[in-house]
């Protein structure tokens, strides 16, 4: 259930980048910061966040070994484009952003490992949602039980070995999430998705969470899925082709993410999202 605050007493705008920061970080990094901060706010409003835990990271443009990550201690409604930290994959802080908060070692270990082992991923999104944790603890492997499965592709799995914060934890995690998979069930822990862009990783997570919720709502966490209810590989592949044909001229996930970003902007959160020309035209036609 989305939790958009239509009567918020105080709005912390998402795009708080100052002219000085814009000059320091450059246009491309600022663009990535705005999109990533928007993803954090949307993660909260869909109810997927876990107080101050969980992370969404994006590779800093032009720096393969640097990532943007949330300051450890802020709630997802407090994360902005300007206060995201920039760290390298060795754990060094490159830029604190506008706060003094540190980054979390667990988040660093998980995300730096995957950004290092998966150069194809520009964004990694990891959450501890209720439905996601329930499925990760109850199901050995996901079966195709609803249309949302079409978007998940090759699903990977990682067994729980305790908190992931040591160097030796990096290799097993990286091994269990090989390319081209963009969907990872972290057993007894939560969900993780990756994508070339923030929008792609977020949209895949939306469908993964929808699949988890389907398991919860149908009771399939407690009983085997009837054979006749499992979608065939042929049906999934043909449906995926159909989804691709219905997409207008944007990268995967942009249509969906833009629609959600517009919801935030309507409520005054000022995302600074770099909308497509279609969205810009629509927004212009509905200005007061």
mmCIF file with all atom_site columns, N, CA, C and O in Angstrom, residues 50 53-55 72 104-111 126 128 158-173 186-190:
data_model
loop_
_atom_site.group_PDB
_atom_site.id
_atom_site.type_symbol
_atom_site.label_atom_id
_atom_site.label_alt_id
_atom_site.label_comp_id
_atom_site.label_asym_id
_atom_site.label_entity_id
_atom_site.label_seq_id
_atom_site.pdbx_PDB_ins_code
_atom_site.Cartn_x
_atom_site.Cartn_y
_atom_site.Cartn_z
_atom_site.occupancy
_atom_site.B_iso_or_equiv
_atom_site.pdbx_formal_charge
_atom_site.auth_seq_id
_atom_site.auth_comp_id
_atom_site.auth_asym_id
_atom_site.auth_atom_id
_atom_site.pdbx_PDB_model_num
ATOM 1   N N  . UNK A 1 50  ? 12.734 0.205   6.046  1.00 0.00 ? 50  UNK A N  1
ATOM 2   C CA . UNK A 1 50  ? 12.908 -0.454  7.347  1.00 0.00 ? 50  UNK A CA 1
ATOM 3   C C  . UNK A 1 50  ? 13.651 0.511   8.268  1.00 0.00 ? 50  UNK A C  1
ATOM 4   O O  . UNK A 1 50  ? 14.842 0.330   8.560  1.00 0.00 ? 50  UNK A O  1
ATOM 5   N N  . UNK A 1 53  ? 17.377 1.282   7.783  1.00 0.00 ? 53  UNK A N  1
ATOM 6   C CA . UNK A 1 53  ? 18.133 0.174   7.192  1.00 0.00 ? 53  UNK A CA 1
ATOM 7   C C  . UNK A 1 53  ? 17.761 -0.030  5.722  1.00 0.00 ? 53  UNK A C  1
ATOM 8   O O  . UNK A 1 53  ? 16.755 0.452   5.243  1.00 0.00 ? 53  UNK A O  1
ATOM 9   N N  . UNK A 1 54  ? 18.589 -0.821  5.047  1.00 0.00 ? 54  UNK A N  1
ATOM 10  C CA . UNK A 1 54  ? 18.401 -1.023  3.617  1.00 0.00 ? 54  UNK A CA 1
ATOM 11  C C  . UNK A 1 54  ? 19.084 0.085   2.836  1.00 0.00 ? 54  UNK A C  1
ATOM 12  O O  . UNK A 1 54  ? 19.359 1.179   3.368  1.00 0.00 ? 54  UNK A O  1
ATOM 13  N N  . UNK A 1 55  ? 19.378 -0.185  1.585  1.00 0.00 ? 55  UNK A N  1
ATOM 14  C CA . UNK A 1 55  ? 20.133 0.781   0.789  1.00 0.00 ? 55  UNK A CA 1
ATOM 15  C C  . UNK A 1 55  ? 19.729 0.706   -0.677 1.00 0.00 ? 55  UNK A C  1
ATOM 16  O O  . UNK A 1 55  ? 19.355 -0.351  -1.178 1.00 0.00 ? 55  UNK A O  1
ATOM 17  N N  . UNK A 1 72  ? 23.874 6.882   6.862  1.00 0.00 ? 72  UNK A N  1
ATOM 18  C CA . UNK A 1 72  ? 23.344 5.944   7.855  1.00 0.00 ? 72  UNK A CA 1
ATOM 19  C C  . UNK A 1 72  ? 22.853 6.717   9.074  1.00 0.00 ? 72  UNK A C  1
ATOM 20  O O  . UNK A 1 72  ? 23.631 7.347   9.787  1.00 0.00 ? 72  UNK A O  1
ATOM 21  N N  . UNK A 1 104 ? 26.781 2.879   6.421  1.00 0.00 ? 104 UNK A N  1
ATOM 22  C CA . UNK A 1 104 ? 26.695 1.644   7.191  1.00 0.00 ? 104 UNK A CA 1
ATOM 23  C C  . UNK A 1 104 ? 27.629 0.581   6.602  1.00 0.00 ? 104 UNK A C  1
ATOM 24  O O  . UNK A 1 104 ? 27.591 0.328   5.388  1.00 0.00 ? 104 UNK A O  1
ATOM 25  N N  . UNK A 1 105 ? 28.460 -0.065  7.426  1.00 0.00 ? 105 UNK A N  1
ATOM 26  C CA . UNK A 1 105 ? 29.386 -1.089  6.908  1.00 0.00 ? 105 UNK A CA 1
ATOM 27  C C  . UNK A 1 105 ? 28.691 -2.229  6.173  1.00 0.00 ? 105 UNK A C  1
ATOM 28  O O  . UNK A 1 105 ? 29.201 -2.725  5.166  1.00 0.00 ? 105 UNK A O  1
ATOM 29  N N  . UNK A 1 106 ? 27.511 -2.670  6.660  1.00 0.00 ? 106 UNK A N  1
ATOM 30  C CA . UNK A 1 106 ? 26.802 -3.767  6.001  1.00 0.00 ? 106 UNK A CA 1
ATOM 31  C C  . UNK A 1 106 ? 26.371 -3.346  4.595  1.00 0.00 ? 106 UNK A C  1
ATOM 32  O O  . UNK A 1 106 ? 26.557 -4.077  3.629  1.00 0.00 ? 106 UNK A O  1
ATOM 33  N N  . UNK A 1 107 ? 25.789 -2.155  4.501  1.00 0.00 ? 107 UNK A N  1
ATOM 34  C CA . UNK A 1 107 ? 25.369 -1.668  3.199  1.00 0.00 ? 107 UNK A CA 1
ATOM 35  C C  . UNK A 1 107 ? 26.544 -1.509  2.257  1.00 0.00 ? 107 UNK A C  1
ATOM 36  O O  . UNK A 1 107 ? 26.465 -1.857  1.069  1.00 0.00 ? 107 UNK A O  1
ATOM 37  N N  . UNK A 1 108 ? 27.649 -1.007  2.788  1.00 0.00 ? 108 UNK A N  1
ATOM 38  C CA . UNK A 1 108 ? 28.848 -0.862  1.960  1.00 0.00 ? 108 UNK A CA 1
ATOM 39  C C  . UNK A 1 108 ? 29.320 -2.211  1.435  1.00 0.00 ? 108 UNK A C  1
ATOM 40  O O  . UNK A 1 108 ? 29.643 -2.356  0.250  1.00 0.00 ? 108 UNK A O  1
ATOM 41  N N  . UNK A 1 109 ? 29.346 -3.219  2.309  1.00 0.00 ? 109 UNK A N  1
ATOM 42  C CA . UNK A 1 109 ? 29.854 -4.536  1.912  1.00 0.00 ? 109 UNK A CA 1
ATOM 43  C C  . UNK A 1 109 ? 28.995 -5.144  0.813  1.00 0.00 ? 109 UNK A C  1
ATOM 44  O O  . UNK A 1 109 ? 29.499 -5.622  -0.209 1.00 0.00 ? 109 UNK A O  1
ATOM 45  N N  . UNK A 1 110 ? 27.683 -5.150  1.010  1.00 0.00 ? 110 UNK A N  1
ATOM 46  C CA . UNK A 1 110 ? 26.769 -5.728  0.020  1.00 0.00 ? 110 UNK A CA 1
ATOM 47  C C  . UNK A 1 110 ? 26.871 -4.988  -1.308 1.00 0.00 ? 110 UNK A C  1
ATOM 48  O O  . UNK A 1 110 ? 27.067 -5.586  -2.369 1.00 0.00 ? 110 UNK A O  1
ATOM 49  N N  . UNK A 1 111 ? 26.757 -3.682  -1.263 1.00 0.00 ? 111 UNK A N  1
ATOM 50  C CA . UNK A 1 111 ? 26.642 -2.915  -2.496 1.00 0.00 ? 111 UNK A CA 1
ATOM 51  C C  . UNK A 1 111 ? 27.967 -2.752  -3.221 1.00 0.00 ? 111 UNK A C  1
ATOM 52  O O  . UNK A 1 111 ? 28.015 -2.809  -4.453 1.00 0.00 ? 111 UNK A O  1
ATOM 53  N N  . UNK A 1 126 ? 18.230 -2.785  -2.310 1.00 0.00 ? 126 UNK A N  1
ATOM 54  C CA . UNK A 1 126 ? 18.041 -3.864  -1.326 1.00 0.00 ? 126 UNK A CA 1
ATOM 55  C C  . UNK A 1 126 ? 17.065 -3.406  -0.251 1.00 0.00 ? 126 UNK A C  1
ATOM 56  O O  . UNK A 1 126 ? 17.249 -2.349  0.360  1.00 0.00 ? 126 UNK A O  1
ATOM 57  N N  . UNK A 1 128 ? 14.008 -4.589  3.016  1.00 0.00 ? 128 UNK A N  1
ATOM 58  C CA . UNK A 1 128 ? 13.506 -5.563  3.987  1.00 0.00 ? 128 UNK A CA 1
ATOM 59  C C  . UNK A 1 128 ? 11.999 -5.358  4.151  1.00 0.00 ? 128 UNK A C  1
ATOM 60  O O  . UNK A 1 128 ? 11.525 -5.020  5.226  1.00 0.00 ? 128 UNK A O  1
ATOM 61  N N  . UNK A 1 158 ? 20.465 -16.374 -2.470 1.00 0.00 ? 158 UNK A N  1
ATOM 62  C CA . UNK A 1 158 ? 21.647 -16.319 -1.607 1.00 0.00 ? 158 UNK A CA 1
ATOM 63  C C  . UNK A 1 158 ? 21.251 -16.748 -0.204 1.00 0.00 ? 158 UNK A C  1
ATOM 64  O O  . UNK A 1 158 ? 20.348 -16.160 0.399  1.00 0.00 ? 158 UNK A O  1
ATOM 65  N N  . UNK A 1 159 ? 21.894 -17.779 0.316  1.00 0.00 ? 159 UNK A N  1
ATOM 66  C CA . UNK A 1 159 ? 21.584 -18.293 1.650  1.00 0.00 ? 159 UNK A CA 1
ATOM 67  C C  . UNK A 1 159 ? 22.101 -17.351 2.737  1.00 0.00 ? 159 UNK A C  1
ATOM 68  O O  . UNK A 1 159 ? 23.176 -16.749 2.606  1.00 0.00 ? 159 UNK A O  1
ATOM 69  N N  . UNK A 1 160 ? 21.348 -17.280 3.818  1.00 0.00 ? 160 UNK A N  1
ATOM 70  C CA . UNK A 1 160 ? 21.727 -16.419 4.937  1.00 0.00 ? 160 UNK A CA 1
ATOM 71  C C  . UNK A 1 160 ? 22.893 -17.028 5.701  1.00 0.00 ? 160 UNK A C  1
ATOM 72  O O  . UNK A 1 160 ? 22.846 -18.175 6.130  1.00 0.00 ? 160 UNK A O  1
ATOM 73  N N  . UNK A 1 161 ? 23.938 -16.238 5.878  1.00 0.00 ? 161 UNK A N  1
ATOM 74  C CA . UNK A 1 161 ? 25.125 -16.683 6.616  1.00 0.00 ? 161 UNK A CA 1
ATOM 75  C C  . UNK A 1 161 ? 25.427 -15.745 7.778  1.00 0.00 ? 161 UNK A C  1
ATOM 76  O O  . UNK A 1 161 ? 26.545 -15.718 8.295  1.00 0.00 ? 161 UNK A O  1
ATOM 77  N N  . UNK A 1 162 ? 24.451 -14.959 8.184  1.00 0.00 ? 162 UNK A N  1
ATOM 78  C CA . UNK A 1 162 ? 24.672 -13.944 9.201  1.00 0.00 ? 162 UNK A CA 1
ATOM 79  C C  . UNK A 1 162 ? 24.819 -12.576 8.554  1.00 0.00 ? 162 UNK A C  1
ATOM 80  O O  . UNK A 1 162 ? 24.703 -12.422 7.331  1.00 0.00 ? 162 UNK A O  1
ATOM 81  N N  . UNK A 1 163 ? 25.078 -11.572 9.369  1.00 0.00 ? 163 UNK A N  1
ATOM 82  C CA . UNK A 1 163 ? 25.228 -10.214 8.858  1.00 0.00 ? 163 UNK A CA 1
ATOM 83  C C  . UNK A 1 163 ? 26.386 -10.145 7.865  1.00 0.00 ? 163 UNK A C  1
ATOM 84  O O  . UNK A 1 163 ? 27.459 -10.709 8.092  1.00 0.00 ? 163 UNK A O  1
ATOM 85  N N  . UNK A 1 164 ? 26.163 -9.447  6.776  1.00 0.00 ? 164 UNK A N  1
ATOM 86  C CA . UNK A 1 164 ? 27.173 -9.333  5.724  1.00 0.00 ? 164 UNK A CA 1
ATOM 87  C C  . UNK A 1 164 ? 27.965 -8.047  5.937  1.00 0.00 ? 164 UNK A C  1
ATOM 88  O O  . UNK A 1 164 ? 27.509 -6.956  5.576  1.00 0.00 ? 164 UNK A O  1
ATOM 89  N N  . UNK A 1 165 ? 29.128 -8.158  6.558  1.00 0.00 ? 165 UNK A N  1
ATOM 90  C CA . UNK A 1 165 ? 29.937 -6.962  6.777  1.00 0.00 ? 165 UNK A CA 1
ATOM 91  C C  . UNK A 1 165 ? 31.442 -7.226  6.713  1.00 0.00 ? 165 UNK A C  1
ATOM 92  O O  . UNK A 1 165 ? 32.244 -6.309  6.851  1.00 0.00 ? 165 UNK A O  1
ATOM 93  N N  . UNK A 1 166 ? 31.842 -8.486  6.505  1.00 0.00 ? 166 UNK A N  1
ATOM 94  C CA . UNK A 1 166 ? 33.258 -8.819  6.429  1.00 0.00 ? 166 UNK A CA 1
ATOM 95  C C  . UNK A 1 166 ? 33.689 -8.983  4.976  1.00 0.00 ? 166 UNK A C  1
ATOM 96  O O  . UNK A 1 166 ? 32.874 -9.292  4.104  1.00 0.00 ? 166 UNK A O  1
ATOM 97  N N  . UNK A 1 167 ? 34.985 -8.819  4.731  1.00 0.00 ? 167 UNK A N  1
ATOM 98  C CA . UNK A 1 167 ? 35.497 -8.962  3.370  1.00 0.00 ? 167 UNK A CA 1
ATOM 99  C C  . UNK A 1 167 ? 35.206 -10.345 2.802  1.00 0.00 ? 167 UNK A C  1
ATOM 100 O O  . UNK A 1 167 ? 34.923 -10.486 1.608  1.00 0.00 ? 167 UNK A O  1
ATOM 101 N N  . UNK A 1 168 ? 35.257 -11.373 3.660  1.00 0.00 ? 168 UNK A N  1
ATOM 102 C CA . UNK A 1 168 ? 35.022 -12.735 3.172  1.00 0.00 ? 168 UNK A CA 1
ATOM 103 C C  . UNK A 1 168 ? 33.556 -12.981 2.807  1.00 0.00 ? 168 UNK A C  1
ATOM 104 O O  . UNK A 1 168 ? 33.218 -14.008 2.206  1.00 0.00 ? 168 UNK A O  1
ATOM 105 N N  . UNK A 1 169 ? 32.665 -12.051 3.170  1.00 0.00 ? 169 UNK A N  1
ATOM 106 C CA . UNK A 1 169 ? 31.253 -12.186 2.804  1.00 0.00 ? 169 UNK A CA 1
ATOM 107 C C  . UNK A 1 169 ? 30.984 -11.741 1.366  1.00 0.00 ? 169 UNK A C  1
ATOM 108 O O  . UNK A 1 169 ? 29.933 -12.049 0.799  1.00 0.00 ? 169 UNK A O  1
ATOM 109 N N  . UNK A 1 170 ? 31.918 -11.034 0.785  1.00 0.00 ? 170 UNK A N  1
ATOM 110 C CA . UNK A 1 170 ? 31.696 -10.450 -0.528 1.00 0.00 ? 170 UNK A CA 1
ATOM 111 C C  . UNK A 1 170 ? 31.640 -11.497 -1.646 1.00 0.00 ? 170 UNK A C  1
ATOM 112 O O  . UNK A 1 170 ? 30.768 -11.450 -2.511 1.00 0.00 ? 170 UNK A O  1
ATOM 113 N N  . UNK A 1 171 ? 32.569 -12.453 -1.608 1.00 0.00 ? 171 UNK A N  1
ATOM 114 C CA . UNK A 1 171 ? 32.657 -13.418 -2.696 1.00 0.00 ? 171 UNK A CA 1
ATOM 115 C C  . UNK A 1 171 ? 31.429 -14.305 -2.803 1.00 0.00 ? 171 UNK A C  1
ATOM 116 O O  . UNK A 1 171 ? 30.892 -14.486 -3.916 1.00 0.00 ? 171 UNK A O  1
ATOM 117 N N  . UNK A 1 172 ? 30.914 -14.891 -1.682 1.00 0.00 ? 172 UNK A N  1
ATOM 118 C CA . UNK A 1 172 ? 29.707 -15.729 -1.808 1.00 0.00 ? 172 UNK A CA 1
ATOM 119 C C  . UNK A 1 172 ? 28.503 -14.963 -2.354 1.00 0.00 ? 172 UNK A C  1
ATOM 120 O O  . UNK A 1 172 ? 27.737 -15.491 -3.161 1.00 0.00 ? 172 UNK A O  1
ATOM 121 N N  . UNK A 1 173 ? 28.366 -13.711 -1.937 1.00 0.00 ? 173 UNK A N  1
ATOM 122 C CA . UNK A 1 173 ? 27.251 -12.899 -2.422 1.00 0.00 ? 173 UNK A CA 1
ATOM 123 C C  . UNK A 1 173 ? 27.394 -12.634 -3.911 1.00 0.00 ? 173 UNK A C  1
ATOM 124 O O  . UNK A 1 173 ? 26.444 -12.799 -4.689 1.00 0.00 ? 173 UNK A O  1
ATOM 125 N N  . UNK A 1 186 ? 17.425 -12.902 -1.076 1.00 0.00 ? 186 UNK A N  1
ATOM 126 C CA . UNK A 1 186 ? 18.379 -13.130 0.010  1.00 0.00 ? 186 UNK A CA 1
ATOM 127 C C  . UNK A 1 186 ? 17.625 -13.861 1.108  1.00 0.00 ? 186 UNK A C  1
ATOM 128 O O  . UNK A 1 186 ? 16.853 -13.268 1.866  1.00 0.00 ? 186 UNK A O  1
ATOM 129 N N  . UNK A 1 187 ? 17.800 -15.169 1.151  1.00 0.00 ? 187 UNK A N  1
ATOM 130 C CA . UNK A 1 187 ? 16.982 -16.022 2.016  1.00 0.00 ? 187 UNK A CA 1
ATOM 131 C C  . UNK A 1 187 ? 17.080 -15.594 3.484  1.00 0.00 ? 187 UNK A C  1
ATOM 132 O O  . UNK A 1 187 ? 18.156 -15.281 3.983  1.00 0.00 ? 187 UNK A O  1
ATOM 133 N N  . UNK A 1 188 ? 15.907 -15.599 4.149  1.00 0.00 ? 188 UNK A N  1
ATOM 134 C CA . UNK A 1 188 ? 15.785 -15.204 5.559  1.00 0.00 ? 188 UNK A CA 1
ATOM 135 C C  . UNK A 1 188 ? 16.250 -13.769 5.797  1.00 0.00 ? 188 UNK A C  1
ATOM 136 O O  . UNK A 1 188 ? 16.601 -13.398 6.919  1.00 0.00 ? 188 UNK A O  1
ATOM 137 N N  . UNK A 1 189 ? 16.212 -12.953 4.760  1.00 0.00 ? 189 UNK A N  1
ATOM 138 C CA . UNK A 1 189 ? 16.781 -11.610 4.868  1.00 0.00 ? 189 UNK A CA 1
ATOM 139 C C  . UNK A 1 189 ? 15.919 -10.575 4.149  1.00 0.00 ? 189 UNK A C  1
ATOM 140 O O  . UNK A 1 189 ? 15.401 -9.654  4.778  1.00 0.00 ? 189 UNK A O  1
ATOM 141 N N  . UNK A 1 190 ? 15.780 -10.706 2.825  1.00 0.00 ? 190 UNK A N  1
ATOM 142 C CA . UNK A 1 190 ? 15.010 -9.714  2.089  1.00 0.00 ? 190 UNK A CA 1
ATOM 143 C C  . UNK A 1 190 ? 15.200 -9.842  0.596  1.00 0.00 ? 190 UNK A C  1
ATOM 144 O O  . UNK A 1 190 ? 15.535 -10.917 0.089  1.00 0.00 ? 190 UNK A O  1
#
